[in-house]
Coordinates of C-alpha atoms in Angstrom, one line a residue:
M19 CA 5.9 6.3 -8.4
V20 CA 3.2 6.4 -5.7
R21 CA 1.7 3.0 -4.9
L22 CA -1.9 3.2 -3.9
S23 CA -3.4 0.8 -1.4
L24 CA -5.9 -1.8 -2.6
R25 CA -8.7 0.0 -0.8
V26 CA -8.0 3.3 -2.6
R27 CA -7.7 1.5 -6.0
L28 CA -11.0 -0.3 -5.5
L29 CA -12.6 3.0 -4.5
L30 CA -11.2 4.8 -7.5
I31 CA -12.3 2.1 -9.9
G32 CA -15.8 2.0 -8.3
L33 CA -16.2 5.7 -8.4
A34 CA -15.0 5.9 -12.0
G35 CA -17.6 3.4 -13.0
V36 CA -20.4 4.9 -11.0
G37 CA -19.3 8.4 -12.1
A38 CA -19.4 7.5 -15.7
A39 CA -22.8 5.8 -15.3
L40 CA -24.2 8.8 -13.5
A41 CA -22.8 11.2 -16.1
I42 CA -24.3 9.2 -19.0
G43 CA -27.6 8.8 -17.1
S44 CA -27.7 12.6 -16.4
V45 CA -27.1 13.5 -20.0
V46 CA -29.7 11.0 -21.2
L47 CA -32.2 12.2 -18.6
Y48 CA -31.6 15.9 -19.6
A49 CA -31.9 15.1 -23.3
V50 CA -35.0 13.0 -22.9
L51 CA -36.8 15.6 -20.8
T52 CA -35.8 18.4 -23.1
V53 CA -37.0 16.6 -26.2
T54 CA -40.2 15.5 -24.4
V55 CA -41.1 19.0 -23.2
N56 CA -40.3 20.6 -26.6
L57 CA -42.4 18.0 -28.4
T58 CA -45.3 18.6 -25.9
V59 CA -45.1 22.3 -26.5
E60 CA -44.9 22.0 -30.3
R61 CA -47.8 19.4 -30.4
A62 CA -50.0 21.7 -28.3
A63 CA -49.3 24.6 -30.6
W64 CA -49.9 22.5 -33.7
A65 CA -53.2 21.3 -32.2
T66 CA -54.3 24.9 -31.5
A67 CA -53.4 25.9 -35.1
Q68 CA -55.4 23.0 -36.5
D69 CA -58.4 24.0 -34.4
V70 CA -58.2 27.6 -35.7
V71 CA -57.9 26.4 -39.3
A72 CA -61.1 24.3 -38.8
L73 CA -62.9 27.4 -37.4
A74 CA -61.7 29.6 -40.3
Q75 CA -62.9 27.0 -42.8
Q76 CA -66.4 26.9 -41.2
G77 CA -67.0 30.7 -41.6
P78 CA -66.1 34.1 -40.2
L79 CA -63.8 34.1 -37.2
A80 CA -64.8 35.4 -33.9
E81 CA -63.0 38.4 -32.5
P82 CA -60.9 37.7 -30.5
L83 CA -60.2 34.1 -31.4
P84 CA -61.4 31.7 -28.7
V85 CA -58.1 30.0 -27.9
S86 CA -56.2 29.0 -24.8
G87 CA -54.3 31.9 -23.1
I88 CA -51.1 29.9 -23.3
H89 CA -50.9 30.4 -27.1
I90 CA -50.6 33.6 -29.2
V91 CA -52.6 33.2 -32.4
Q92 CA -52.8 35.4 -35.5
V93 CA -54.5 34.9 -38.9
V94 CA -52.9 36.7 -41.8
D95 CA -54.1 37.0 -45.4
A96 CA -52.2 36.8 -48.6
L97 CA -51.1 40.4 -48.3
D98 CA -49.5 39.7 -44.9
R99 CA -52.2 41.6 -43.0
V100 CA -53.5 40.4 -39.6
V101 CA -57.2 39.6 -40.1
G102 CA -57.8 37.7 -36.9
A103 CA -56.0 37.4 -33.5
S104 CA -56.3 36.1 -30.0
A105 CA -56.8 38.4 -27.1
N106 CA -53.0 38.4 -26.3
A107 CA -51.8 38.9 -29.9
D108 CA -50.8 42.0 -31.9
R109 CA -53.5 42.9 -34.4
L110 CA -51.2 45.0 -36.6
V111 CA -47.8 43.3 -37.1
P112 CA -47.5 39.5 -37.9
M113 CA -45.2 37.5 -35.7
L114 CA -43.5 36.0 -38.7
R115 CA -41.8 37.9 -41.5
E116 CA -43.0 37.1 -45.1
S117 CA -40.0 34.8 -45.8
E118 CA -40.4 33.1 -42.4
L119 CA -44.1 32.6 -42.9
T120 CA -43.6 31.1 -46.3
R121 CA -40.9 28.7 -45.0
A122 CA -42.9 27.7 -41.9
A123 CA -46.1 27.1 -43.9
A124 CA -44.4 25.2 -46.7
Q125 CA -42.2 22.9 -44.5
Q126 CA -44.7 22.6 -41.7
S127 CA -41.7 23.3 -39.3
Y128 CA -41.3 25.3 -36.2
L129 CA -39.3 28.5 -35.9
T130 CA -37.9 30.2 -32.9
V131 CA -38.4 34.0 -32.8
P132 CA -37.8 36.7 -30.2
G133 CA -40.6 37.3 -27.7
S134 CA -40.5 41.0 -28.4
R135 CA -42.6 40.4 -31.6
A136 CA -45.5 39.6 -29.3
A137 CA -44.6 41.9 -26.5
V138 CA -43.6 39.0 -24.1
S139 CA -40.3 38.0 -22.5
G140 CA -38.5 34.9 -23.6
P141 CA -38.4 33.3 -27.0
L142 CA -41.4 32.0 -29.0
R143 CA -41.8 28.7 -30.7
V144 CA -44.0 29.4 -33.8
C145 CA -45.7 27.2 -36.4
A146 CA -47.9 28.2 -39.4
I147 CA -50.7 26.2 -41.2
P148 CA -52.4 27.5 -44.4
V149 CA -56.2 27.7 -44.3
G150 CA -56.6 27.2 -48.1
D151 CA -58.1 30.5 -49.1
G152 CA -54.9 32.6 -48.9
R153 CA -55.1 32.9 -45.2
T154 CA -52.5 31.4 -42.8
V155 CA -52.9 30.6 -39.1
I156 CA -49.8 31.5 -37.0
V157 CA -49.6 30.0 -33.5
A158 CA -46.8 30.9 -31.0
A159 CA -46.0 29.1 -27.7
Q160 CA -44.0 30.9 -25.1
V161 CA -41.0 28.7 -24.2
G162 CA -39.2 31.0 -21.8
E163 CA -40.5 29.1 -18.8
V164 CA -39.6 25.9 -20.4
Q165 CA -36.0 27.0 -21.0
R166 CA -35.7 28.3 -17.5
G167 CA -36.9 24.9 -16.3
Q168 CA -34.3 23.2 -18.4
E169 CA -31.6 25.5 -17.1
L170 CA -32.8 24.7 -13.5
L171 CA -32.7 21.0 -14.3
R172 CA -29.2 21.3 -15.8
T173 CA -27.9 23.3 -12.8
S174 CA -29.5 20.8 -10.4
L175 CA -27.8 17.9 -12.1
L176 CA -24.4 19.7 -12.2
V177 CA -24.7 20.5 -8.4
S178 CA -26.1 17.2 -7.3
Y179 CA -23.7 15.1 -9.4
P180 CA -20.5 15.7 -7.3
L181 CA -22.4 15.7 -4.1
L182 CA -23.9 12.3 -4.9
L183 CA -20.5 11.0 -6.1
A184 CA -19.0 12.2 -2.8
A185 CA -21.7 10.5 -0.8
L186 CA -21.3 7.3 -2.8
G187 CA -17.5 7.5 -2.2
L188 CA -17.9 7.7 1.5
I189 CA -20.3 4.7 1.5
A190 CA -17.9 2.8 -0.8
W191 CA -14.9 3.6 1.5
W192 CA -16.8 2.2 4.5
V193 CA -18.0 -0.9 2.7
I194 CA -14.6 -1.7 1.1
G195 CA -13.0 -1.2 4.5
R196 CA -15.4 -3.6 6.1
T197 CA -14.9 -6.1 3.3
L198 CA -11.1 -5.9 3.5
R199 CA -11.0 -6.1 7.3
P200 CA -10.4 -9.9 7.2
V201 CA -7.6 -9.4 4.8
E202 CA -6.0 -6.9 7.1
Q203 CA -6.4 -9.3 10.0
L204 CA -4.7 -12.0 7.8
R205 CA -1.8 -9.6 7.0
A206 CA -1.4 -8.6 10.7
G207 CA -1.5 -12.2 11.7
A208 CA 1.1 -13.1 9.1
E209 CA 3.4 -10.2 10.3
R210 CA 3.0 -11.3 13.9
I211 CA 3.9 -14.9 13.0
S212 CA 6.8 -13.8 11.0
G213 CA 8.1 -11.5 13.7
A214 CA 7.6 -13.9 16.6
G215 CA 8.9 -17.0 14.8
H216 CA 6.5 -19.4 16.4
D217 CA 3.8 -21.7 15.0
E218 CA 0.7 -19.5 15.6
R219 CA -1.9 -19.7 12.8
L220 CA -3.8 -17.0 10.9
P221 CA -7.3 -16.0 12.1
T222 CA -10.1 -17.7 10.1
P223 CA -13.1 -15.5 9.3
R224 CA -16.6 -16.8 8.9
P225 CA -17.0 -19.6 6.4
G226 CA -18.6 -19.3 3.0
D227 CA -16.4 -16.7 1.3
E228 CA -13.1 -16.5 -0.6
I229 CA -11.2 -15.0 2.4
H230 CA -12.1 -17.9 4.5
A231 CA -10.8 -20.3 1.8
L232 CA -7.6 -18.1 1.6
S233 CA -7.0 -18.3 5.3
V234 CA -7.5 -22.1 5.4
T235 CA -5.1 -22.5 2.5
L236 CA -2.5 -20.2 4.1
N237 CA -2.8 -22.1 7.4
R238 CA -2.2 -25.4 5.6
M239 CA 0.8 -23.8 4.0
L240 CA 2.1 -22.7 7.4
D241 CA 1.6 -26.2 8.7
R242 CA 3.7 -27.6 5.9
L243 CA 6.4 -24.9 6.5
A244 CA 6.4 -25.7 10.2
A245 CA 6.8 -29.4 9.5
A246 CA 9.6 -28.7 7.1
R247 CA 11.3 -26.3 9.6
A248 CA 11.1 -29.0 12.3
R249 CA 12.6 -31.6 10.0
Q250 CA 15.4 -29.1 9.1
R251 CA 16.1 -28.3 12.7
A252 CA 16.1 -32.0 13.6
F253 CA 18.5 -32.7 10.8
V254 CA 20.9 -29.9 11.7
A255 CA 20.8 -30.8 15.4
D256 CA 21.4 -34.5 14.7
A257 CA 24.2 -33.8 12.2
A258 CA 25.9 -31.4 14.6
H259 CA 25.5 -33.8 17.5
E260 CA 26.9 -36.7 15.5
L261 CA 29.9 -34.6 14.3
R262 CA 30.9 -33.8 17.9
S263 CA 32.4 -37.2 18.7
P264 CA 34.6 -37.7 15.5
V265 CA 35.8 -34.1 15.6
A266 CA 36.7 -34.4 19.3
S267 CA 38.5 -37.7 18.5
I268 CA 40.5 -36.0 15.6
R269 CA 41.4 -33.1 17.9
T270 CA 42.6 -35.5 20.6
Q271 CA 44.8 -37.5 18.2
L272 CA 46.3 -34.4 16.7
E273 CA 47.1 -33.0 20.1
V274 CA 48.7 -36.2 21.1
A275 CA 50.7 -36.3 17.9
Q276 CA 51.8 -32.7 18.5
Q277 CA 52.9 -33.5 22.0
L278 CA 54.9 -36.5 20.7
G279 CA 56.5 -34.4 18.0
E280 CA 55.1 -36.5 15.2
G281 CA 54.2 -35.1 11.8
G282 CA 56.2 -31.9 12.2
D283 CA 54.1 -28.7 11.8
L284 CA 51.2 -30.6 10.2
P285 CA 49.3 -31.4 13.5
A286 CA 49.4 -27.7 14.5
E287 CA 48.1 -26.6 11.2
I288 CA 45.3 -29.2 11.1
L289 CA 44.4 -28.3 14.7
L290 CA 43.4 -24.8 13.5
D291 CA 41.0 -26.2 11.1
V292 CA 39.7 -28.7 13.7
H293 CA 39.1 -25.8 16.1
R294 CA 37.1 -24.0 13.3
L295 CA 35.1 -27.1 12.6
E296 CA 34.3 -27.5 16.3
A297 CA 33.2 -23.9 16.5
L298 CA 31.0 -24.4 13.4
V299 CA 29.5 -27.6 14.9
E300 CA 28.7 -25.7 18.2
D301 CA 27.2 -22.8 16.2
L302 CA 25.0 -25.1 14.2
L303 CA 23.8 -26.9 17.3
L304 CA 23.0 -23.6 19.0
L305 CA 21.0 -22.3 16.1
A306 CA 19.2 -25.6 15.7
R307 CA 18.2 -25.6 19.4
S308 CA 17.3 -21.9 19.2
G309 CA 14.7 -22.6 16.5
A310 CA 12.9 -25.2 18.7
D311 CA 9.4 -24.3 19.8
G312 CA 8.9 -23.6 23.5
R313 CA 12.7 -23.3 24.2
P314 CA 13.4 -22.2 27.7
L315 CA 14.4 -18.6 28.3
S316 CA 18.0 -17.9 29.3
A317 CA 18.8 -17.8 33.0
R318 CA 19.7 -14.2 33.7
E319 CA 21.7 -12.6 36.4
A320 CA 23.2 -9.2 37.2
V321 CA 26.3 -9.0 34.9
D322 CA 29.0 -6.3 35.0
V323 CA 29.1 -5.8 31.3
R324 CA 32.2 -3.5 31.5
A325 CA 34.1 -6.3 33.2
L326 CA 32.7 -8.7 30.6
A327 CA 33.9 -6.5 27.8
A328 CA 37.4 -6.2 29.4
E329 CA 37.5 -10.0 29.5
V330 CA 36.6 -10.4 25.9
T331 CA 38.9 -7.6 24.6
G332 CA 41.8 -9.1 26.6
R333 CA 41.6 -12.2 24.4
Y334 CA 42.5 -10.2 21.4
A335 CA 45.9 -9.1 22.4
A336 CA 47.5 -10.9 19.5
A337 CA 44.8 -9.9 16.9
R338 CA 45.8 -8.4 13.6
V339 CA 44.6 -5.0 14.8
P340 CA 44.5 -3.6 18.3
V341 CA 41.2 -4.0 20.2
T342 CA 40.7 -1.4 22.9
L343 CA 38.0 -0.8 25.6
S344 CA 37.1 2.8 26.0
P345 CA 36.9 4.1 29.6
G346 CA 33.6 4.7 31.2
P347 CA 31.3 3.9 34.2
V348 CA 30.4 0.4 35.5
V349 CA 27.2 -0.8 33.9
Y350 CA 25.1 -3.8 35.0
A351 CA 22.8 -5.7 32.7
S352 CA 20.2 -8.5 33.3
A353 CA 21.6 -11.2 31.1
N354 CA 23.1 -14.7 30.8
R355 CA 26.8 -14.1 31.2
E356 CA 28.0 -16.8 28.8
E357 CA 25.5 -15.8 26.1
A358 CA 26.4 -12.1 26.4
R359 CA 30.1 -12.9 26.3
R360 CA 29.7 -15.1 23.2
A361 CA 27.6 -12.4 21.4
L362 CA 30.1 -9.7 22.2
A363 CA 33.0 -12.0 21.1
N364 CA 31.3 -12.6 17.8
L365 CA 30.9 -8.9 17.2
V366 CA 34.5 -8.2 18.1
D367 CA 35.7 -11.0 15.9
N368 CA 33.7 -9.8 13.0
A369 CA 35.1 -6.3 13.5
V370 CA 38.7 -7.6 13.7
R371 CA 38.4 -9.4 10.4
H372 CA 37.3 -6.4 8.6
A373 CA 39.0 -3.5 10.3
E374 CA 41.7 -1.5 8.7
S375 CA 43.7 -0.4 11.7
S376 CA 41.7 -0.6 15.0
V377 CA 38.6 -1.8 16.8
S378 CA 37.1 -0.1 19.8
V379 CA 34.6 -1.4 22.3
D380 CA 32.4 1.0 24.3
V381 CA 30.1 0.3 27.3
E382 CA 27.6 2.9 28.3
P383 CA 24.1 3.1 29.9
D384 CA 21.2 4.3 27.8
G385 CA 18.0 4.6 29.8
T386 CA 16.8 1.1 30.7
Q387 CA 19.4 -0.5 28.4
A388 CA 23.1 -1.3 28.6
V389 CA 24.8 -0.7 25.3
L390 CA 27.9 -2.6 24.2
A391 CA 29.2 -1.0 21.0
V392 CA 31.9 -2.4 18.7
T393 CA 33.3 0.1 16.2
D394 CA 35.8 -0.6 13.4
D395 CA 37.3 1.4 10.6
G396 CA 36.8 -1.1 7.9
P397 CA 34.8 -0.8 4.6
G398 CA 31.5 -1.0 6.5
I399 CA 28.2 -2.4 5.2
A400 CA 25.8 -0.6 3.0
A401 CA 22.5 0.4 4.7
P402 CA 20.3 -1.9 2.5
D403 CA 22.4 -4.9 3.5
R404 CA 22.6 -4.4 7.2
E405 CA 19.5 -6.5 7.9
R406 CA 20.4 -9.2 5.5
V407 CA 23.7 -10.0 7.1
F408 CA 21.9 -11.3 10.2
E409 CA 20.5 -14.1 8.1
R410 CA 22.3 -17.5 8.4
F411 CA 25.1 -18.2 6.0
T412 CA 25.1 -14.7 4.5
R413 CA 28.3 -13.3 3.3
L414 CA 28.2 -10.2 1.2
D415 CA 31.4 -10.7 -0.8
D416 CA 34.6 -12.7 -0.8
D417 CA 36.5 -10.0 1.1
R418 CA 34.1 -10.4 4.1
S419 CA 34.9 -14.1 4.3
R420 CA 38.7 -13.8 4.2
E421 CA 40.6 -15.2 7.2
G422 CA 41.7 -12.7 9.8
G423 CA 44.3 -12.8 12.5
G424 CA 42.1 -13.5 15.5
N425 CA 43.2 -15.4 18.6
G426 CA 42.1 -18.8 17.3
Q427 CA 39.2 -19.1 19.8
H428 CA 36.5 -17.2 18.0
H429 CA 33.3 -18.6 16.8
E430 CA 33.0 -16.9 13.4
H431 CA 35.5 -17.5 10.6
G432 CA 33.6 -16.5 7.5
S433 CA 30.9 -19.2 7.9
G434 CA 28.1 -16.6 7.8
L435 CA 26.7 -17.7 11.2
G436 CA 28.3 -15.2 13.6
L437 CA 25.8 -12.3 13.3
A438 CA 22.9 -14.7 13.2
I439 CA 24.1 -16.2 16.5
V440 CA 24.5 -12.7 17.9
R441 CA 20.9 -11.8 17.1
E442 CA 19.6 -15.1 18.5
L443 CA 21.6 -14.7 21.8
A444 CA 20.4 -11.1 22.1
S445 CA 16.8 -12.1 21.5
R446 CA 17.0 -14.9 24.1
G447 CA 18.3 -12.3 26.6
G448 CA 15.6 -9.8 25.9
G449 CA 18.0 -7.5 24.0
T450 CA 18.6 -6.4 20.4
V451 CA 21.5 -5.9 18.0
R452 CA 21.8 -3.5 15.1
L453 CA 24.4 -2.1 12.7
L454 CA 24.9 1.6 12.3
D455 CA 27.2 4.2 10.8
R456 CA 30.0 5.4 13.0
P457 CA 29.0 8.5 15.1
D458 CA 31.9 10.5 13.6
R459 CA 30.7 9.6 10.0
A460 CA 34.1 8.1 9.3
P461 CA 34.4 4.9 7.2
G462 CA 33.6 1.8 9.2
L463 CA 30.8 0.3 11.1
R464 CA 29.3 0.4 14.6
A465 CA 27.6 -2.7 16.0
E466 CA 25.4 -2.1 19.0
L467 CA 24.4 -4.9 21.4
R468 CA 21.6 -3.7 23.7
L469 CA 20.7 -5.6 26.9
P470 CA 18.2 -4.7 29.6
R471 CA 19.7 -3.1 32.6

């Protein structure tokens, strides 16, 4: 189903209302003018007939009858013979047949007859009034010109109606666009704020209207959200910072117990969980710091990303599936070495946990970017979910959070922070990260980390 924009919907609603009003107005105008003209013609003919009746009652009629040239007048006797006529009337054949004459005279109504009965073009509107001595006055008015005027009016309305509607539509489109411009500015500002992740505020239009009140309300909401976000970042940072010391103490005691041979295999098993807890604390602290306003940009240097990839893949020699680095040219990127290493390690670790049999890492130049691609042959991620997995603490299903056989030094073990950290580190270094289908269309996933060269 096609979703129309607000501007188009307002335009259609307005044009529908105006179009209906114009249509009704046109019909009423045409009907009123038609009725008015017809009544004028009929009243004029009736007045002429009454004048002739008065003349006939006063004595013999003049020949021809002294009437206006716009009317055709005949006086017929009881035998339906023409005994008087105007200069433009037939003196032999009455304009009305006997039955028509009787009906018109008795009902004092108007009849429409062909103009050929009076040797004129166009129809005639005829009335008849008895004189009282057996004679009847017949008056006909030519309505051909009137009907042509009505047709011209009808044609003009039919032609001007769509043109007027189109002109009103263009004007309404411009007016609605001007009216909605502040709304579009609010939308663009909201999108910019959402994309940038900082505490910029929405533009505030001139005061006095509803859009100004809306922008003020939205800015107040953004202030509350910024305050809540700051409190959340402070809480996470404080909690992560406070957890560092007890976790480090527990790890030290377990390592000492392991060295002294106390507790059997228990210290070694607990140390794995302590390492995971340390990694989680560090990830939380990094994300909390990354959300801080005005955070400094990463210090960049020229990094040999192929050598960096070789270093990272070398740490996965004991992984549950082999991790290989594809051959290729040396590529340098402008990046923070430690952040780039950690981002790539998170991608590789994620691939190792979900791969079926292998993980490959490719390093290649692409214009002004250096591409580090990690490809696995696992179940992959559906296209609609590929953006959502970069959100913090997002795990698509239980299978994606199962423990894999990494080297024990990775930073993502099903906590749902790994890909969020990759995106944050890539953004800090001026790069991007995205998830794609494998180039060979085989099952699996290709994660691309792009850094500026």
